[in-house]
CSV table of C-alpha atoms in Angstrom, one decimal:
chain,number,residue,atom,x,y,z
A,1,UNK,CA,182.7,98.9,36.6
A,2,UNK,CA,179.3,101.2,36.4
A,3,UNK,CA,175.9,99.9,35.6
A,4,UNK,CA,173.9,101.4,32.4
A,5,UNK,CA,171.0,102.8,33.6
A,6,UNK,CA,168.2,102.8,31.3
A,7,UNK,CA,166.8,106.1,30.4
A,8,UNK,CA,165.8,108.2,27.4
A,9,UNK,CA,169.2,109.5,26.8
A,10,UNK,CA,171.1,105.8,27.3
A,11,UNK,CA,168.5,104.1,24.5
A,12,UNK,CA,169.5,106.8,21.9
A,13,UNK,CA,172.8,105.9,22.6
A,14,UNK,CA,172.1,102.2,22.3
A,15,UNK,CA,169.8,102.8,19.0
A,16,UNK,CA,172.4,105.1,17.4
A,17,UNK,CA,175.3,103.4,17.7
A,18,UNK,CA,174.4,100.2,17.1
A,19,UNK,CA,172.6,101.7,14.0
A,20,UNK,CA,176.1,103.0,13.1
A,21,UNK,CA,177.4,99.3,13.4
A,22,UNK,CA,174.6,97.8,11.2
A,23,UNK,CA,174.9,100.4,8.6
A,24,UNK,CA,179.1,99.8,9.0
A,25,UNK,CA,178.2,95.6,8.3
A,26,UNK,CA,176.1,96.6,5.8
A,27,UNK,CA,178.5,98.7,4.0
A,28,UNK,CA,181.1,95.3,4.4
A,29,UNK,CA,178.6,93.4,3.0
A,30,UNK,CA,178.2,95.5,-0.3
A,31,UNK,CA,182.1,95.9,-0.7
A,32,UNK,CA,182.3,92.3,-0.6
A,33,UNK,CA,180.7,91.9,-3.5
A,34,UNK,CA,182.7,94.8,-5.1
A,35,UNK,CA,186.3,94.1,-4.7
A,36,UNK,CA,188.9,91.6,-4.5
A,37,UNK,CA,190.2,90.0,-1.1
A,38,UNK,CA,192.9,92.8,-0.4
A,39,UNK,CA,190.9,95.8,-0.8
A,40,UNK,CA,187.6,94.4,1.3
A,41,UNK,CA,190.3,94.1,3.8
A,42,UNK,CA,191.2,97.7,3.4
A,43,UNK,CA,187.7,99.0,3.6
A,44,UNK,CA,187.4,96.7,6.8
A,45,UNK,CA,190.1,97.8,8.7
A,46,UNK,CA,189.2,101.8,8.0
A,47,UNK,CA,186.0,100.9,9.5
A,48,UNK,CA,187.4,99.5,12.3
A,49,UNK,CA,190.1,102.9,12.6
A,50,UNK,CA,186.9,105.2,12.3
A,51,UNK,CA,184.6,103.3,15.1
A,52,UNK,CA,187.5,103.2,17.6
A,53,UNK,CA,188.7,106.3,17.3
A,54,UNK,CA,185.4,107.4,17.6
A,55,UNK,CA,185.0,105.7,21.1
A,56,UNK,CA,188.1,106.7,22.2
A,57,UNK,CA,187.5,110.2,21.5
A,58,UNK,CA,184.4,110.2,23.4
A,59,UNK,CA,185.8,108.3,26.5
A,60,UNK,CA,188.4,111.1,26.8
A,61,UNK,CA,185.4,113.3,26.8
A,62,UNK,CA,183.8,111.3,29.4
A,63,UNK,CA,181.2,110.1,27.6
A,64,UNK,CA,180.7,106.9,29.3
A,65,UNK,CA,177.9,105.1,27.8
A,66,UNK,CA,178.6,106.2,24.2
A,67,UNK,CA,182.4,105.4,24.6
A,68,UNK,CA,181.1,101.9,25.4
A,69,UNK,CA,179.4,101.8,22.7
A,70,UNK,CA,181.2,102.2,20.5
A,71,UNK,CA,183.6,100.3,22.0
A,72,UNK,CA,181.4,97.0,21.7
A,73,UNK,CA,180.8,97.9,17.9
A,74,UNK,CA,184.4,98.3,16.8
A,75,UNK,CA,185.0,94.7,18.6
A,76,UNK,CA,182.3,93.7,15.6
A,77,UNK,CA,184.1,95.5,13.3
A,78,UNK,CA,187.8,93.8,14.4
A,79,UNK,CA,186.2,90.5,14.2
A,80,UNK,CA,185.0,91.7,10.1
A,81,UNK,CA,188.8,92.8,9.5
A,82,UNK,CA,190.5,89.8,10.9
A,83,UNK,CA,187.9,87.8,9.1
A,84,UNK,CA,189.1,89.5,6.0
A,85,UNK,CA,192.9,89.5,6.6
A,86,UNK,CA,192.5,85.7,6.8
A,87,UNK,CA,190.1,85.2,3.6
A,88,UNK,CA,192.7,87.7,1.8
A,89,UNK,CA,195.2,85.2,3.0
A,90,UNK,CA,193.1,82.0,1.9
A,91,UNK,CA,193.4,80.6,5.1
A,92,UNK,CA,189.4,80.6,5.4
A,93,UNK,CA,188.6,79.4,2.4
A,94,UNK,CA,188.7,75.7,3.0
A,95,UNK,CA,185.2,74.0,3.7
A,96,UNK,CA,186.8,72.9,7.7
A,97,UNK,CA,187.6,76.7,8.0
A,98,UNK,CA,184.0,78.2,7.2
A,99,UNK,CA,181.7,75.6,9.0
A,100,UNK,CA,181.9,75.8,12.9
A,101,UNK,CA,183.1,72.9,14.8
A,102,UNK,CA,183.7,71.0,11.8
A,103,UNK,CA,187.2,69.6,12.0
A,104,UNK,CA,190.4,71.3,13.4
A,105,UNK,CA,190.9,74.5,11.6
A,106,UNK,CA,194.0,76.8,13.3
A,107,UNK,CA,192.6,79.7,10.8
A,108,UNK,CA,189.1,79.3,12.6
A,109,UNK,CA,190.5,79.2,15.7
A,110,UNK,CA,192.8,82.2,15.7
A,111,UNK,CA,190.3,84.3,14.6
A,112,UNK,CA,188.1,83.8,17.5
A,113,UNK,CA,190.5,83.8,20.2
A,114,UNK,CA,191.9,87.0,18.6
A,115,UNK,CA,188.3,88.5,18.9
A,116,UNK,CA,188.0,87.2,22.5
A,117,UNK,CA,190.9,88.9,23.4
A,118,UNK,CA,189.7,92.3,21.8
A,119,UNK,CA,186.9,91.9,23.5
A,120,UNK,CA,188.3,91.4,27.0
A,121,UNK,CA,190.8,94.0,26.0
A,122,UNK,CA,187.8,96.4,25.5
A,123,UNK,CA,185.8,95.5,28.1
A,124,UNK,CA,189.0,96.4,30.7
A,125,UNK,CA,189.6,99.6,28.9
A,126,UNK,CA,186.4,100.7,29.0
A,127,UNK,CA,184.2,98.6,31.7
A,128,UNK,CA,181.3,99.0,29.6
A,129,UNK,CA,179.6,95.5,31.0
A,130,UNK,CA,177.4,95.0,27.3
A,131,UNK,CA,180.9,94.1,25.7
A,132,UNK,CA,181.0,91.4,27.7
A,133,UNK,CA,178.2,89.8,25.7
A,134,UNK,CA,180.7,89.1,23.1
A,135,UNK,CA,182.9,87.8,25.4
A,136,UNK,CA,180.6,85.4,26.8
A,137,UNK,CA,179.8,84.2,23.2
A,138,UNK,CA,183.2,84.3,21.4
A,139,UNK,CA,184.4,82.1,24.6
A,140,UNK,CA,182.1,79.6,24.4
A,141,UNK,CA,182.1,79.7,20.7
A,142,UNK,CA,186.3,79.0,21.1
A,143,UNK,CA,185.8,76.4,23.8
A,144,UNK,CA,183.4,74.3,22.2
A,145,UNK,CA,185.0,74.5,18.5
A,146,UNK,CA,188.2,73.7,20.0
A,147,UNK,CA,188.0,70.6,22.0
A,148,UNK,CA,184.4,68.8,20.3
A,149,UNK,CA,183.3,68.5,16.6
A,150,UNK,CA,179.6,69.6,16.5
A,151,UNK,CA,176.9,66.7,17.5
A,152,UNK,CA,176.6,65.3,20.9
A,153,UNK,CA,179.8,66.3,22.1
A,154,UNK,CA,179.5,70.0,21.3
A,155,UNK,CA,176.1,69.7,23.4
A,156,UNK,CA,178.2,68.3,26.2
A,157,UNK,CA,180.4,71.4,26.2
A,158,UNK,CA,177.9,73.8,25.6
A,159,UNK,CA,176.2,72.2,28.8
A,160,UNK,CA,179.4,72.3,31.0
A,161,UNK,CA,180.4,76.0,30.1
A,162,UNK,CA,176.9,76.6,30.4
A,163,UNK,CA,177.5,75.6,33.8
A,164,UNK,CA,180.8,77.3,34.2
A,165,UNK,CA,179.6,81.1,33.4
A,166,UNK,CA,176.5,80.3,35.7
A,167,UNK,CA,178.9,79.6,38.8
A,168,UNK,CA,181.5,82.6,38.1
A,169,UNK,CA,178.1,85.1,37.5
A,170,UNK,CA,177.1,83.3,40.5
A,171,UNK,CA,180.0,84.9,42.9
A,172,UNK,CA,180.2,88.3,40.8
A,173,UNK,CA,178.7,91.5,41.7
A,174,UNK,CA,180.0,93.3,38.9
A,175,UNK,CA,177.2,94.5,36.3
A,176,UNK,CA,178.8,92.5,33.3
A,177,UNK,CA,177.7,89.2,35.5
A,178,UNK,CA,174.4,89.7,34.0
A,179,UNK,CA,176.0,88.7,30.8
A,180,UNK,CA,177.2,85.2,32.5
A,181,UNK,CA,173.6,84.6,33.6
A,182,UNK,CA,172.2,85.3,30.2
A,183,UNK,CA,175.2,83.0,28.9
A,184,UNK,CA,174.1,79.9,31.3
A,185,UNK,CA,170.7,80.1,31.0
A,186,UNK,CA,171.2,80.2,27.0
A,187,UNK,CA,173.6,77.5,26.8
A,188,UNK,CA,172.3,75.6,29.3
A,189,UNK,CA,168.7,75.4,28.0
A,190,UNK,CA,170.2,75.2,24.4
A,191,UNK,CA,171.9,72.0,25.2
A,192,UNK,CA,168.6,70.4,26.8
A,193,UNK,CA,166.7,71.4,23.9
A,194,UNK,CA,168.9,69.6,21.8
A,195,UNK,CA,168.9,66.5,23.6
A,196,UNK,CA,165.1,67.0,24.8
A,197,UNK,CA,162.9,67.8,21.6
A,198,UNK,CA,161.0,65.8,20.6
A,199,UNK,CA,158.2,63.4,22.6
A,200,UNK,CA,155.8,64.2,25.5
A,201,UNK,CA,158.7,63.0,28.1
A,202,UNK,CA,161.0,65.0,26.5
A,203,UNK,CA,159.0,67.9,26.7
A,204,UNK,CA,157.7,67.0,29.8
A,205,UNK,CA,161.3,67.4,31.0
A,206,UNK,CA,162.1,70.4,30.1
A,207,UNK,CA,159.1,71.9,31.5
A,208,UNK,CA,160.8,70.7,34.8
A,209,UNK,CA,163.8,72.3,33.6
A,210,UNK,CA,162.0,75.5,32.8
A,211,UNK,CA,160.6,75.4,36.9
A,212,UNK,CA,164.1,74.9,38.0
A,213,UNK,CA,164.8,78.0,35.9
A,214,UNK,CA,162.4,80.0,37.5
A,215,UNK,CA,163.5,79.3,40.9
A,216,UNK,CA,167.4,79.9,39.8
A,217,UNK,CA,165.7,83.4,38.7
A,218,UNK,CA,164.3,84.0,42.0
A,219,UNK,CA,167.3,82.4,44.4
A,220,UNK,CA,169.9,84.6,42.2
A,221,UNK,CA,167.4,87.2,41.4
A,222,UNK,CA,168.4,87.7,37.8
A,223,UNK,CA,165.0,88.0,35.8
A,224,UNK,CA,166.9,86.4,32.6
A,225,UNK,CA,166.7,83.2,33.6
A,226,UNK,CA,162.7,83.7,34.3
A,227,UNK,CA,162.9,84.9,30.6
A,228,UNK,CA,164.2,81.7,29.5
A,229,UNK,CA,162.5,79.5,31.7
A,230,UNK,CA,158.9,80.9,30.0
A,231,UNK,CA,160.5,80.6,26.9
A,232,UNK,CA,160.5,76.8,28.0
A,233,UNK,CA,157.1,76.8,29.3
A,234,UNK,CA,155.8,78.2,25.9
A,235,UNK,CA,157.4,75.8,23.7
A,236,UNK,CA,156.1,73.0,25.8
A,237,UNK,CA,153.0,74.4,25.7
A,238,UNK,CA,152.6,74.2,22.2
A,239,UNK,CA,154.0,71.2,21.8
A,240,UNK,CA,151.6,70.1,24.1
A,241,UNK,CA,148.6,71.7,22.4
A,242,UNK,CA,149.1,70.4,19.4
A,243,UNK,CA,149.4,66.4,20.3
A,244,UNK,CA,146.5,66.8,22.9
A,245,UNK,CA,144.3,68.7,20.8
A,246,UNK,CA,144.2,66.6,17.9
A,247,UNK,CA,142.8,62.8,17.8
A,248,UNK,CA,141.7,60.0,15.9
A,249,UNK,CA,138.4,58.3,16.8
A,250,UNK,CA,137.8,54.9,15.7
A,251,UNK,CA,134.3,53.9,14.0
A,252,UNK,CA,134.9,50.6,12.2
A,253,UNK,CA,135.6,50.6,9.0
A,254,UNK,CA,136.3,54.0,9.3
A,255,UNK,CA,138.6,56.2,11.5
A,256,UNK,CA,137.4,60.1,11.9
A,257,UNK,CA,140.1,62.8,12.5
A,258,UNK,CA,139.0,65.1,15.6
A,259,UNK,CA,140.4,68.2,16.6
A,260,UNK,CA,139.6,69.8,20.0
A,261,UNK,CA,140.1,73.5,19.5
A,262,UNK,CA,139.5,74.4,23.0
A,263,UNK,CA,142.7,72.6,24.4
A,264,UNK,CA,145.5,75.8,23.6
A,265,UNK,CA,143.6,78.0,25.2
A,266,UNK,CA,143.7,75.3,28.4
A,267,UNK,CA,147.2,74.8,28.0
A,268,UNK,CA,148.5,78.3,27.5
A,269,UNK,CA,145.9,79.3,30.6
A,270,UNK,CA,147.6,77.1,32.3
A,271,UNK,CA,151.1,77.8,31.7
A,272,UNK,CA,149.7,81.5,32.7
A,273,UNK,CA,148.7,81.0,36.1
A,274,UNK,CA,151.7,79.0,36.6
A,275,UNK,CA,153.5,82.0,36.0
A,276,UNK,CA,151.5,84.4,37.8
A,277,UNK,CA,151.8,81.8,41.0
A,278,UNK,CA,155.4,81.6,40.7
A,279,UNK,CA,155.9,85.6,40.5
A,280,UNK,CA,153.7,86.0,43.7
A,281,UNK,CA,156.0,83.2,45.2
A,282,UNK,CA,159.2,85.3,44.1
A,283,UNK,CA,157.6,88.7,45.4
A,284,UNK,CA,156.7,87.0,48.8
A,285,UNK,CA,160.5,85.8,49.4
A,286,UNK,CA,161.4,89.1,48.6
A,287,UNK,CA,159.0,91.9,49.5
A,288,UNK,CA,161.4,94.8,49.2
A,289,UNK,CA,163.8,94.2,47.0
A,290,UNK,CA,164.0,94.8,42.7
A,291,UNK,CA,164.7,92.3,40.5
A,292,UNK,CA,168.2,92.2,39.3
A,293,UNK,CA,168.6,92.6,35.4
């Protein structure tokens, strides 16, 4: 599998054919609202005929990067057709079939697995690694709304396939491990956030967290997880900047609200050299070598 590289002529790719897929959802979303159940599913599926054909025509052509493309979009637009075979159907019309992880729903189901197996599909016909980004999703997505039922549970699942994508990116050297990286750190951090939210230990915890991110960035050297772990930093900081900065001070009978408007600019400061220190830690363990995406 080849690795994108990023250039003028592989963002115009990017822009225009995901513009293409956006203007195609857009275009579902007005027919919607047009027609009945059986013709949306009509104009759905000859969206989805024109955007593959497309990227098959331009992978016989050897047009890598735009093949994969348009590859990733018409996996979009198979999810929007199955999702309107099954509404045509009225097997999505129930409340357990629209709301995720809410009760056992075989409709629900069936339409993600089907779209995680285009997407695998796709991403072995054309090893373009960003397809795996749906992948990543749409199996998580199908793990977690088969086996838990939103709430604490769901959390749980999110945490362990969090955990799961982080050790198979972990002993992959193909590009498309990137996307299991992004995956862990994002569903990892996702399920701490829900359990850790609210409170100064709560907060102080997933500071922690966010330091253990940065050195999982710099042992696996995949800057995505240094993304997310400033991403932690910063919400802690402000979370932090608002409870420190404001105050009550007590002057019986009367109690004065106080507000120290310095204290963000302390915090954030802070959280700033912290990163700066932990970037000159990374580039000292590894002098010579690039980040990994």
């Amino acid at each position: 599998m080849r690795k994108p590289r990023w250039s003028t002529a592989s963002y115009l790719l990017y822009a225009g054919g995901l513009t293409v897929l956006f203007a195609a959802l857009g275009a579902l979303a007005y027919l919607s609202t047009q027609y009945g159940d059986a013709a949306y599913a009509g104009w759905a599926a000859l969206i989805l005929v024109v955007l593959y054909a497309i990227a098959h025509a331009l992978k016989r052509q050897g047009r890598w990067t735009a093949a994969g493309v348009f590859a990733f979009a018409s996996v979009i637009a198979w999810a929007a057709f199955v999702g309107a075979l099954w509404t045509w159907f009225g097997w999505l019309n129930g409340s357990s079939a629209n709301s995720g992880f809410a009760g056992f729903s075989v409709a629900r189901l069936s339409l993600e697995l089907l779209v995680l197996v285009a997407a695998l599909d796709d991403l072995r016909r054309f090893r373009f690694p960003f397809i795996a980004a749906i992948s990543v999703f749409v199996g998580w997505l199908f793990v977690t709304d088969l086996i838990s039922g939103g709430g604490n549970w769901s959390a749980v699942v999110t945490l362990f396939a969090g955990l799961a994508y982080f050790a198979v990116g972990g002993v992959s050297d193909k590009p498309s491990a990137f996307w299991l990286h992004f995956g862990a750190g994002a569903l990892i951090g996702g399920s701490l956030l829900y359990w850790w939210h609210s409170g100064d230990t709560s907060w102080s915890l997933i500071s922690v967290a966010s330091l253990v991110y940065c050195l999982i960035a710099d042992r696996t050297r995949r800057a995505s997880w240094a993304v997310f772990a400033t991403i932690g930093f910063f919400a802690a900081a402000t979370h932090f900047s608002a409870e420190w900065a404001s105050g009550t001070l007590s002057f019986s009978p009367s109690v004065v609200s106080t507000f120290r408007g310095w204290v963000p600019s302390l915090v954030f400061a802070f959280v700033g050299f912290l990163l700066v220190a932990l970037g000159l830690y990374s580039r000292r363990r590894h002098p010579a070598e690039p980040l990994a995406e």
